[in-house]
Coordinates of C-alpha atoms and ligand atoms in Angstrom, one line a residue:
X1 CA 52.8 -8.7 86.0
X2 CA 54.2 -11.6 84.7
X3 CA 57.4 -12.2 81.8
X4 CA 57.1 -11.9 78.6
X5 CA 55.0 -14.2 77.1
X6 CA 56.0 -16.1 73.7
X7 CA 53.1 -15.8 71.2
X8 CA 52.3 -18.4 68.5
X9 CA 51.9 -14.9 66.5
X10 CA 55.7 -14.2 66.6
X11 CA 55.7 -17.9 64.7
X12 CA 53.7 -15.6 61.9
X13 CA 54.5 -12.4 61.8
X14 CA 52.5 -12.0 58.2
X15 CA 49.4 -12.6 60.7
X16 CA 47.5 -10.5 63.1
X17 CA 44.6 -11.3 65.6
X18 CA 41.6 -8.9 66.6
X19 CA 39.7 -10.3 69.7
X20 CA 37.3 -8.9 71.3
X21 CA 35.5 -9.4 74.7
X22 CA 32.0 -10.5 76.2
X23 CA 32.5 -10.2 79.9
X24 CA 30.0 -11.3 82.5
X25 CA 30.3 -9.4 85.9
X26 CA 27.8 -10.7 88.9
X27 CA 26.6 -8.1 91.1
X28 CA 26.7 -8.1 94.5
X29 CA 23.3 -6.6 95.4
X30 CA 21.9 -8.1 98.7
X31 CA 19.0 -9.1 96.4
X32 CA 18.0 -10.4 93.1
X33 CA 17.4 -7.7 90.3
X34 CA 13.5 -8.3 89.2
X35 CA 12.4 -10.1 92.8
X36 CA 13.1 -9.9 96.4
X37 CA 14.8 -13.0 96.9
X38 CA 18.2 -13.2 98.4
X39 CA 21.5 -12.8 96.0
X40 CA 23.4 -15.1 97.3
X41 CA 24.7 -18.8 96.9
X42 CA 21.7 -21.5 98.4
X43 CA 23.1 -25.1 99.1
X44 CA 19.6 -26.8 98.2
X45 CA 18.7 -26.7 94.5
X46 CA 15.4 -24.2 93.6
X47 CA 15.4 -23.2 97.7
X48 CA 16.3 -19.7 96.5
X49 CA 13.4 -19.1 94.4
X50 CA 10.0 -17.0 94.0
X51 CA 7.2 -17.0 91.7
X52 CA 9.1 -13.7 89.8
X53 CA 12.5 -15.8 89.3
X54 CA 11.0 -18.8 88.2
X55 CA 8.8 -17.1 86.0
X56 CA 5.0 -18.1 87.0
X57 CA 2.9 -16.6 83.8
X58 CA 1.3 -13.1 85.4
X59 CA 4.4 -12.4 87.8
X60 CA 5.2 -8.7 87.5
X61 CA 9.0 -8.1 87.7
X62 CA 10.6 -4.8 90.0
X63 CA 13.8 -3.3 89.5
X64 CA 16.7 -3.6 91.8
X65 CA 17.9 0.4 91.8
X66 CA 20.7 -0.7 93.4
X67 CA 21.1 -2.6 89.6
X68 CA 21.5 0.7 88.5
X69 CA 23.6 2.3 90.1
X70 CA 26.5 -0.4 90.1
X71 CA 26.1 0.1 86.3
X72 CA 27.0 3.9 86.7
X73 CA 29.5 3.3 88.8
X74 CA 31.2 0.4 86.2
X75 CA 29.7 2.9 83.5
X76 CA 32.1 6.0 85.2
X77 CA 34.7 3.9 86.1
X78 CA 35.1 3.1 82.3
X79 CA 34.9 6.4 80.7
X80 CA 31.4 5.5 79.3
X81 CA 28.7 7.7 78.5
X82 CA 25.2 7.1 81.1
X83 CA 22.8 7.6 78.7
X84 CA 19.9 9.4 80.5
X85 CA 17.8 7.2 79.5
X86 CA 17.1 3.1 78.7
X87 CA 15.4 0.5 78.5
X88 CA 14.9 -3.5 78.9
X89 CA 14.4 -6.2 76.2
X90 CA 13.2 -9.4 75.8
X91 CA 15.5 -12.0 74.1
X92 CA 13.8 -15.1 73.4
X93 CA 15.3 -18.4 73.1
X94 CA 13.9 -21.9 74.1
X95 CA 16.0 -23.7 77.0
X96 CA 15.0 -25.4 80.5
X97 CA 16.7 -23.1 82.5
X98 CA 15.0 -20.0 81.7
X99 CA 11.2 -20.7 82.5
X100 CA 10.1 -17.9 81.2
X101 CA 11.4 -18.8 77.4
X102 CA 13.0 -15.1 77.6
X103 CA 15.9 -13.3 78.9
X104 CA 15.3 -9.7 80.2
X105 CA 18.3 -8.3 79.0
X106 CA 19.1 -4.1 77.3
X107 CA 19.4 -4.7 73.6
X108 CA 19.0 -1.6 71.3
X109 CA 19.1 1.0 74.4
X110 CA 22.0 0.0 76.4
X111 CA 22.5 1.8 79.3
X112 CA 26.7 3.3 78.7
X113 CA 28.0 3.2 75.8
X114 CA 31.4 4.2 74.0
X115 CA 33.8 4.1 76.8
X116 CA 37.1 2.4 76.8
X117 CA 39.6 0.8 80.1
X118 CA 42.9 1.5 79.5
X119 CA 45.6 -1.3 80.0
X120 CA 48.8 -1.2 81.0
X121 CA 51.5 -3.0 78.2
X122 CA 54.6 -5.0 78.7
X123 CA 56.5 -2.1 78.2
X124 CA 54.6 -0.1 80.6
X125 CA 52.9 2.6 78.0
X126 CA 48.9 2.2 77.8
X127 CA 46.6 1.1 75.4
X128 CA 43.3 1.7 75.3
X129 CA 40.7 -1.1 75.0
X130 CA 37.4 0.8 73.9
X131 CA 34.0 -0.6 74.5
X132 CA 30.8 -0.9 72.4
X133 CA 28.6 -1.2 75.3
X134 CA 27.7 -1.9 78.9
X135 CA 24.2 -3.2 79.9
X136 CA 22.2 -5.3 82.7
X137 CA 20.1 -8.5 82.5
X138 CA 19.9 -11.0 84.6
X139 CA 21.3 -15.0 84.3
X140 CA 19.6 -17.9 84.0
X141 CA 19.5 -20.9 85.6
X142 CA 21.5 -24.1 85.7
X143 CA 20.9 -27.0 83.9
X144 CA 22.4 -30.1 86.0
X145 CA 23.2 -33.4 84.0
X146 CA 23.6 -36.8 86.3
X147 CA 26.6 -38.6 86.0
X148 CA 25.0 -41.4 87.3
X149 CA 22.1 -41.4 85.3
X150 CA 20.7 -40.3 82.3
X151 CA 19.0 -37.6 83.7
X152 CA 19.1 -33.9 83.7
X153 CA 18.0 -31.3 86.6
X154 CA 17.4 -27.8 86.7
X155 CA 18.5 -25.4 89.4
X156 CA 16.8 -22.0 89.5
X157 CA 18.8 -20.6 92.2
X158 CA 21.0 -18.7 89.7
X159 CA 17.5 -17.6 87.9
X160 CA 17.8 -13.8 88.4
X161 CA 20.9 -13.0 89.4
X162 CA 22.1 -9.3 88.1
X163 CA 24.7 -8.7 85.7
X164 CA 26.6 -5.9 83.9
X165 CA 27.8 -7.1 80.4
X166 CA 30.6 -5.3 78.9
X167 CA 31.0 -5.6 75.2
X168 CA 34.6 -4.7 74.0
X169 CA 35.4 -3.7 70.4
X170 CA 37.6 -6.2 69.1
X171 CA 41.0 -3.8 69.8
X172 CA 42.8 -6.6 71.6
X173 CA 45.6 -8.0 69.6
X174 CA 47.6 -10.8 72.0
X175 CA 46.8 -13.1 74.5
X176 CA 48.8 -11.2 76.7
X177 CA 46.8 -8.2 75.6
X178 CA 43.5 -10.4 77.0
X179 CA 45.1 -10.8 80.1
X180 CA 45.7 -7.6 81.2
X181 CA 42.5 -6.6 79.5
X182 CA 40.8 -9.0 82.3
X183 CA 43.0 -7.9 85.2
X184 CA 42.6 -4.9 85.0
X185 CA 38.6 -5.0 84.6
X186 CA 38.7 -7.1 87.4
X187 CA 40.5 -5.0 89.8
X188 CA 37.9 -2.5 88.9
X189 CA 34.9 -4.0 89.3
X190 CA 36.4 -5.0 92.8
X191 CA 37.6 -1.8 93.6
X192 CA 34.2 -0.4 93.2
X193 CA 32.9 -3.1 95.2
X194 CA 30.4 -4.2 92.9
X195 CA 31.3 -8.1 91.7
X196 CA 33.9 -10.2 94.0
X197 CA 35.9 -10.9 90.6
X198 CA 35.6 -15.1 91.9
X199 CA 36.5 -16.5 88.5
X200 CA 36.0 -20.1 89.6
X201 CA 32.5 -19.8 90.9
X202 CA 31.5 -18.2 87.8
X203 CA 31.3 -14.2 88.9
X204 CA 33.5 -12.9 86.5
X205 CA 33.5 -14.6 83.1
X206 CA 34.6 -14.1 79.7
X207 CA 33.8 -14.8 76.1
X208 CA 36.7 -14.3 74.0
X209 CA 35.9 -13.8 70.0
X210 CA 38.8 -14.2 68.0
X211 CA 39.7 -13.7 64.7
X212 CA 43.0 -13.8 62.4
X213 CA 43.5 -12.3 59.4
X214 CA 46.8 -11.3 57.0
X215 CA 48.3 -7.8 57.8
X216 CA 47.1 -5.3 54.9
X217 CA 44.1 -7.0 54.9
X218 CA 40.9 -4.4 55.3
X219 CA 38.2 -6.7 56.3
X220 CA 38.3 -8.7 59.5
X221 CA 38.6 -12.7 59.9
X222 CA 35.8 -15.0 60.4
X223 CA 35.5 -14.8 64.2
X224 CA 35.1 -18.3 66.7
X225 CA 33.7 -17.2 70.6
X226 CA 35.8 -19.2 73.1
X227 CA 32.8 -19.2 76.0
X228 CA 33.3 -18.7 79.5
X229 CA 37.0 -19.9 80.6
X230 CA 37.4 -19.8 84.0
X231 CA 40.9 -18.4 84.6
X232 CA 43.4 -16.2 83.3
X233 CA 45.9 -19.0 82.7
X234 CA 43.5 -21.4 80.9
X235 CA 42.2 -17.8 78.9
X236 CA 45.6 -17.1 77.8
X237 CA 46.1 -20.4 76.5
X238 CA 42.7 -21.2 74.8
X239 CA 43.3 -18.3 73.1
X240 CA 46.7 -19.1 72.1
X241 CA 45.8 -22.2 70.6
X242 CA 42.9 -20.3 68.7
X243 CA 45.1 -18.0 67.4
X244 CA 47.1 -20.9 65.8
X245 CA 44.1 -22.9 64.9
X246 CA 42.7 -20.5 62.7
X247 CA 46.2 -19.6 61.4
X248 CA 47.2 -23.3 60.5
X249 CA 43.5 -23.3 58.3
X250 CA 44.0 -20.2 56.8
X251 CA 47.8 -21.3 55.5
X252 CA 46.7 -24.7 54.7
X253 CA 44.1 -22.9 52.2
X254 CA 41.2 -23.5 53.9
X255 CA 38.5 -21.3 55.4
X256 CA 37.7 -20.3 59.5
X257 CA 34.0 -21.4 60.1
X258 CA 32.2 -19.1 62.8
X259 CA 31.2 -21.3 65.4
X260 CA 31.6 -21.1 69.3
X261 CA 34.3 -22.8 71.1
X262 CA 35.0 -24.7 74.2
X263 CA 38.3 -24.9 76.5
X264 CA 39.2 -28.6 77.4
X265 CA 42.1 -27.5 80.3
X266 CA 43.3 -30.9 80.3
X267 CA 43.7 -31.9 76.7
X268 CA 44.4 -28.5 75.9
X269 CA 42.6 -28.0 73.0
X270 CA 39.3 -26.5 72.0
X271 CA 36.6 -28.3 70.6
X272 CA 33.2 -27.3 68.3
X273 CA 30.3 -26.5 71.2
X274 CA 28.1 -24.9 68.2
X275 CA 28.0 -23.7 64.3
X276 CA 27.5 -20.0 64.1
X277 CA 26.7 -19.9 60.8
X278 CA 22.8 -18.6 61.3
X279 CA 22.6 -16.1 63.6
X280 CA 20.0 -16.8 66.0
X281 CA 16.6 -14.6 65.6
X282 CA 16.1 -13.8 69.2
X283 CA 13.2 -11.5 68.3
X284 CA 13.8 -9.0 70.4
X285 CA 11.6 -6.0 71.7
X286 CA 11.1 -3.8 74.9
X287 CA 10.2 -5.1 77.6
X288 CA 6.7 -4.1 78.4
X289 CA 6.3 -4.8 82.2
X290 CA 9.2 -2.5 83.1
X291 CA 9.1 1.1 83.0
X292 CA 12.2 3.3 81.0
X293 CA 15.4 3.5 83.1
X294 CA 15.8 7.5 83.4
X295 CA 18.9 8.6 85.0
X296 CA 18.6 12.4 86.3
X297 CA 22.1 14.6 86.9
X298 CA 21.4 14.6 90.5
X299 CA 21.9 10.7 90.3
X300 CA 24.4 10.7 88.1
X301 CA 26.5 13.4 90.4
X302 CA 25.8 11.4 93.4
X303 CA 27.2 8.3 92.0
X304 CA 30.7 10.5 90.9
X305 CA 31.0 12.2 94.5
X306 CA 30.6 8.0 95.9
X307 CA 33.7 6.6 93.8
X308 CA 36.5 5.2 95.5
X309 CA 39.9 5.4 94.4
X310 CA 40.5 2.9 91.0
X311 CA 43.3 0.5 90.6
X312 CA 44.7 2.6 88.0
X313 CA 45.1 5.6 90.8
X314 CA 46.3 3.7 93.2
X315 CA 48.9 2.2 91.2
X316 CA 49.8 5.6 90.1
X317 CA 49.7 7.1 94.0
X318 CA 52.3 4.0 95.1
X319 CA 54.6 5.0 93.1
X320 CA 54.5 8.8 93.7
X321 CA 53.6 9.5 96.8
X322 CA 54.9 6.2 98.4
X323 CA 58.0 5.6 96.3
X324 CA 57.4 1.9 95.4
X325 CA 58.6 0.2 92.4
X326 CA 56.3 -0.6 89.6
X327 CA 56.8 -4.5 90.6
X328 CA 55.8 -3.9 94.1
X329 CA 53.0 -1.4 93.2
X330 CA 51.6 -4.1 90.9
X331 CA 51.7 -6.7 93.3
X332 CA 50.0 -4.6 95.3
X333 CA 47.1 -3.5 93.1
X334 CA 46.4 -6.8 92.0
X335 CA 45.1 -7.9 95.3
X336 CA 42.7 -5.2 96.6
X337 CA 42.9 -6.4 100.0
X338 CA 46.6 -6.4 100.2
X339 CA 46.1 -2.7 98.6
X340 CA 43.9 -1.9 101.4
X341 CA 46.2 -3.4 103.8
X342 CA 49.6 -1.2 103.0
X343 CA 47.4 2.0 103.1
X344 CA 46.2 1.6 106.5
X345 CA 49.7 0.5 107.6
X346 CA 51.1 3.5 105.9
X347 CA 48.9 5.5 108.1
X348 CA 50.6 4.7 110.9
X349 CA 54.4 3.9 109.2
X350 CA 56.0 5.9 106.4
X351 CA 59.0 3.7 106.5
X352 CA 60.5 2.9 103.4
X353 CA 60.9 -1.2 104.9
X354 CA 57.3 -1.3 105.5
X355 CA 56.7 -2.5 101.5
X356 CA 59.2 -5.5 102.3
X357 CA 57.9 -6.4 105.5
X358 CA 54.6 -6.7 104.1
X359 CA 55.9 -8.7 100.8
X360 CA 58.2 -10.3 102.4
X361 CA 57.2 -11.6 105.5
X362 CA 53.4 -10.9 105.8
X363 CA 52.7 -12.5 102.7
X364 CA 55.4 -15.4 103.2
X365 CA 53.3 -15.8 106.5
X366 CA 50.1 -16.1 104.7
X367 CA 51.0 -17.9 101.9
X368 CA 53.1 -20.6 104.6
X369 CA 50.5 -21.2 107.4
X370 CA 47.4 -20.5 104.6
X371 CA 45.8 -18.0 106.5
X372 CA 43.6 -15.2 104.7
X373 CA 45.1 -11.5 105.2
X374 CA 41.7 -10.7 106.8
X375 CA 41.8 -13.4 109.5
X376 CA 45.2 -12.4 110.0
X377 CA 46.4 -10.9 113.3
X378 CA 49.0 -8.9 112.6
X379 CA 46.6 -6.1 111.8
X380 CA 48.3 -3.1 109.6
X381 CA 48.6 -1.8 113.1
X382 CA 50.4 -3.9 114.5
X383 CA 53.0 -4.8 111.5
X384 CA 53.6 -0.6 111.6
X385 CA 54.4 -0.8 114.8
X386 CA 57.1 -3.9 114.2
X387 CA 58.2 -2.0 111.6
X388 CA 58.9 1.2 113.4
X389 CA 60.8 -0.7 116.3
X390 CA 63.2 -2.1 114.4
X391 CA 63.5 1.0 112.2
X392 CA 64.0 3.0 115.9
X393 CA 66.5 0.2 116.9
X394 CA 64.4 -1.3 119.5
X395 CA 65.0 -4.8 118.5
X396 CA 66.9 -6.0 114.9
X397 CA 65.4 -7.8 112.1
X398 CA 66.1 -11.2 113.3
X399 CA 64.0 -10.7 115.9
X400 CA 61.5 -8.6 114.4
X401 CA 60.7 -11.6 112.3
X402 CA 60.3 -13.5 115.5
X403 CA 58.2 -10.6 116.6
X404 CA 55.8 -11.4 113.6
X405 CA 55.3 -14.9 114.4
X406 CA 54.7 -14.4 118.0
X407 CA 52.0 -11.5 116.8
X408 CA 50.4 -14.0 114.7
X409 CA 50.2 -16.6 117.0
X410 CA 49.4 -14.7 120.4
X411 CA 46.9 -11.9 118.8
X412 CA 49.0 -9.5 121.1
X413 CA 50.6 -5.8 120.2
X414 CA 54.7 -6.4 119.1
X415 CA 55.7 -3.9 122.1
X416 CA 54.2 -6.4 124.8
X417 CA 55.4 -9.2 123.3
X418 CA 58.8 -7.6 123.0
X419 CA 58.6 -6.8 126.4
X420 CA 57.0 -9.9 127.8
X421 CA 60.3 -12.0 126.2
X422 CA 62.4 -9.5 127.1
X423 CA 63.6 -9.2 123.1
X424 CA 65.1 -5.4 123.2
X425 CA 68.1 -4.5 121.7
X426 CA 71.0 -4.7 124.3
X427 CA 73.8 -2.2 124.7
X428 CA 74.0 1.3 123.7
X429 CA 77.0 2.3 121.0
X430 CA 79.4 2.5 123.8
X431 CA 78.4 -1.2 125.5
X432 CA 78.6 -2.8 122.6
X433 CA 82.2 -0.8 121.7
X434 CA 83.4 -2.4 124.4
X435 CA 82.2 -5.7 124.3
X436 CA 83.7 -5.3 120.6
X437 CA 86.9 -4.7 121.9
X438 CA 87.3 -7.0 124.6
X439 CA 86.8 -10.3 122.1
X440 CA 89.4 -8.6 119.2
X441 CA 92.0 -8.6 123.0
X442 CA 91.1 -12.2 123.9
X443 CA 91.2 -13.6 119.9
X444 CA 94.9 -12.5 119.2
X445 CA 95.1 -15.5 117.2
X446 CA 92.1 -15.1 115.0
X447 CA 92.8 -11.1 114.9
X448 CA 96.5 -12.0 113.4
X449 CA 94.9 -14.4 111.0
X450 CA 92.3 -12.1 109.9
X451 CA 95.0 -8.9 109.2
X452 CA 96.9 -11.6 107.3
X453 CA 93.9 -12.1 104.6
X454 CA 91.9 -15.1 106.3
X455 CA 88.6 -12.3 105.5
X456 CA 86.6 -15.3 106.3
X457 CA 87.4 -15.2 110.2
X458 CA 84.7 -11.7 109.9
X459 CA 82.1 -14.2 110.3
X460 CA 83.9 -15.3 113.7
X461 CA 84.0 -12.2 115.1
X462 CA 80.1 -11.0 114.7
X463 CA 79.0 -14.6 115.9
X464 CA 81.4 -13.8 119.2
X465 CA 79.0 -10.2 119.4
X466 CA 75.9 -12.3 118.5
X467 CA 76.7 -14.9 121.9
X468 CA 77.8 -12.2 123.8
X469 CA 74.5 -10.0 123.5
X470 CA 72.2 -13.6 122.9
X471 CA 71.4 -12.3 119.3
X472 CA 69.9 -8.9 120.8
X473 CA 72.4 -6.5 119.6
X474 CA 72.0 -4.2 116.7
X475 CA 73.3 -6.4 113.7
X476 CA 74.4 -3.3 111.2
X477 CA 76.7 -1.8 114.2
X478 CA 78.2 -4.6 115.2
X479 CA 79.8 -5.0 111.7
X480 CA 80.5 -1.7 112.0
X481 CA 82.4 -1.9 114.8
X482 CA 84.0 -5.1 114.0
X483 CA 85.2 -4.1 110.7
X484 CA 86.5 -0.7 112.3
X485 CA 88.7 -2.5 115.9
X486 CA 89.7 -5.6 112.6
X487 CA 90.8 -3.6 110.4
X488 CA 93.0 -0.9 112.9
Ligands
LIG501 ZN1 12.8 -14.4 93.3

């Protein structure tokens, strides 16, 4: 992960911060959780609708199941308890893009509870983040306000959509602390293949509530809610300049109001979206028209035997069992496809270059020509293969590099390439012992030089060998043998 980042709080060490998290994860069931309409992204406004999602008075809703058991899996995956049994709320509230004038949402019987994700500090020990809750509801519309007019739309498309909302305690005491926090939920939502984890469009968001208070102090800070930034950067910051919002009030003698905050990226600086100071009566109670969620062991065991490997596994198997470096492990884990990528190349390379070739030059590659690792033709495969053939002295880096390229381009195997452009390694130990010592006989001029401390003229020698084999010979021996004829 990134440097060390300097904290406003190291400006105050008589202050500390307790934040806690709201985070919003989108599922990605095929459909919506109370109706049968597609979960997905519709271009036209309301063309992703039914009578259930809009909420026509007498429409019945259905649980998604599949609802269910992605909130096990996020349950298990974050040491929660599943409590065997739950149930759904209504939360009522009055705005145009909930038709319905409620929210189906789990209030006093959430399904997990008490779990915690454990995040990995600067300094590489653990802390663990614990959690009051996970439930399920679904989200509401959009509301659309005209820049051109002074009108306002509403999009139901969004009506309906399922989501998990995990409710931290507010253990979190640094903005870098909220970063990891939200990387490392991230990765495992995605890992479990149950939200994308697409901050811009809105599929993983977070409310931050922060509070400041003086160290010895018992009682907690009056907390603000920063609402739903949408990326790490812009989380980190918002909450930095929370953190020494509140902090300035406090030493100036005045007193934090509770009130919820927004981000303005570009003027970088929050301003007041709404006063928390009443608590809003959402007058909650079950939700009649659906039955109790009961979870049975069978379920419960069926959802543990279907868990993939987590992040924090992975990260741990890297480094063990395929000796990377905590730097390259991370790198790794942060992108699950790139994660996905090194295992199936390791499947068919357990060379120690492989990490680096896939770093280095697959990911140089990507990042150059802006091609997406899965539309990428150097399959894991195929860059094993590469990576094997210069490890087995086939051809030498150089021109496994040029390999890469021509893999990328052509969508053919590195063997037939190498083959087609006739690219192999020329000249066995002894051929290129020769060749070595036929230029140091013809150069007596530059050899002299050289024994007389001109150590530059090295370079003069290998790029002889380079012309002489047209870049094909093994680079590390002919040093070798140039150094050992030079230096007779
Ligand atoms: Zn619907």
């Amino acid at each position: 992960m990134a440097d060390h980042i300097t904290s406003v709080l190291d400006k105050y060490p008589d202050y500390e911060a307790t934040i806690g998290m709201e985070v919003h994860v989108q599922l990605t069931t095929n459909t919506k959780i109370f109706c049968s309409c597609p979960n997905s992204i519709a271009q036209d406004p309301n063309s992703n609708i039914c009578p259930i999602c809009a909420g026509y008075p007498g429409t019945l809703p259905m649980l998604n199941e599949k609802v269910v058991d992605f909130a096990i899996l996020a349950g298990l995956a974050t040491n929660s308890t599943i409590n065997a049994n739950s149930a759904f709320d209504r939360k009522h509230y009055f705005y145009p893009d909930l038709p319905k004038n409620f929210q189906i949402t789990q209030q006093a019987e959430p399904i997990c509870t008490d779990g915690f994700v454990a995040i990995r500090l600067e300094d590489g020990s653990t802390k663990k983040v614990n959690l009051i809750r996970i439930h399920i509801e679904e989200d509401a519309g959009k509301n659309i306000h005209s820049n051109h007019s002074n009108e306002s739309f509403v999009d139901l498309n969004r009506a309906g959509t399922p989501l998990l909302e995990i409710v931290s305690y507010p253990d979190i005491s640094t903005s870098d602390e909220v970063r990891r926090y939200l990387k490392t939920l991230r990765s495992i939502v995605q890992y479990l293949g149950i939200c994308t984890g697409n901050m811009e469009e809105g599929s993983f968001r977070a409310d931050t509530n922060i509070s400041v208070r003086k160290k010895g102090q018992k009682e907690l800070g009056t907390k603000c809610e920063l609402k739903n930034i949408n990326s790490f950067k812009f989380i980190v910051d918002a909450t930095e300049h929370e953190l020494e919002r509140q902090i300035t009030i406090l030493e100036e003698g005045g007193k934090v109001r509770s009130e919820t905050r927004l981000w303005n990226s570009k003027e970088r600086t929050t301003t007041v979206m709404r006063s928390k100071e009443e608590t809003a009566d959402y007058r909650f109670f079950q939700e009649p028209d659906l039955p109790i969620i009961h979870i049975t062991t069978q379920r419960l065991e069926q959802a543990k035997a279907s868990m993939p490997e987590l992040p924090a596994a992975k990260f741990e198997r890297f480094i063990a069992e395929c000796g990377l470096t905590d730097y390259e492990a991370d790198i790794l884990i942060e992108d699950i496809d790139l994660a996905h990528y090194f295992d199936a190349a390791r499947a068919h390379s357990t060379s120690k270059n492989l990490i680096n070739w896939i770093l280095r030059d697959l990911v140089g590659y990507l990042k150059e020509e802006k091609v997406e690792l899965a539309n990428c033709k150097v399959t894991p495969e195929r860059l094993a293969q590469l990576v094997n053939l210069v490890d087995q002295g086939v051809i030498n880096t150089p021109t496994g590099k040029e390999v890469l390229m021509f893999v990328a381009q052509t969508d053919k195997d590195p063997m037939t390439i190498i083959e087609e452009k006739g690219l192999k390694q020329i000249g066995s130990v002894d051929e290129l012992d020769a060749m070595v010592q036929e230029i140091i006989a013809v150069n007596p001029k530059q050899v002299a030089e050289y024994r007389s401390g001109k150590d530059k003229l090295f370079g003069f020698f290998v790029g002889q060998m380079m012309q002489k084999t047209k870049g094909k010979g093994n680079t590390q021996l002919i040093n070798d043998l140039v150094k050992k004829y030079l230096n007779q």
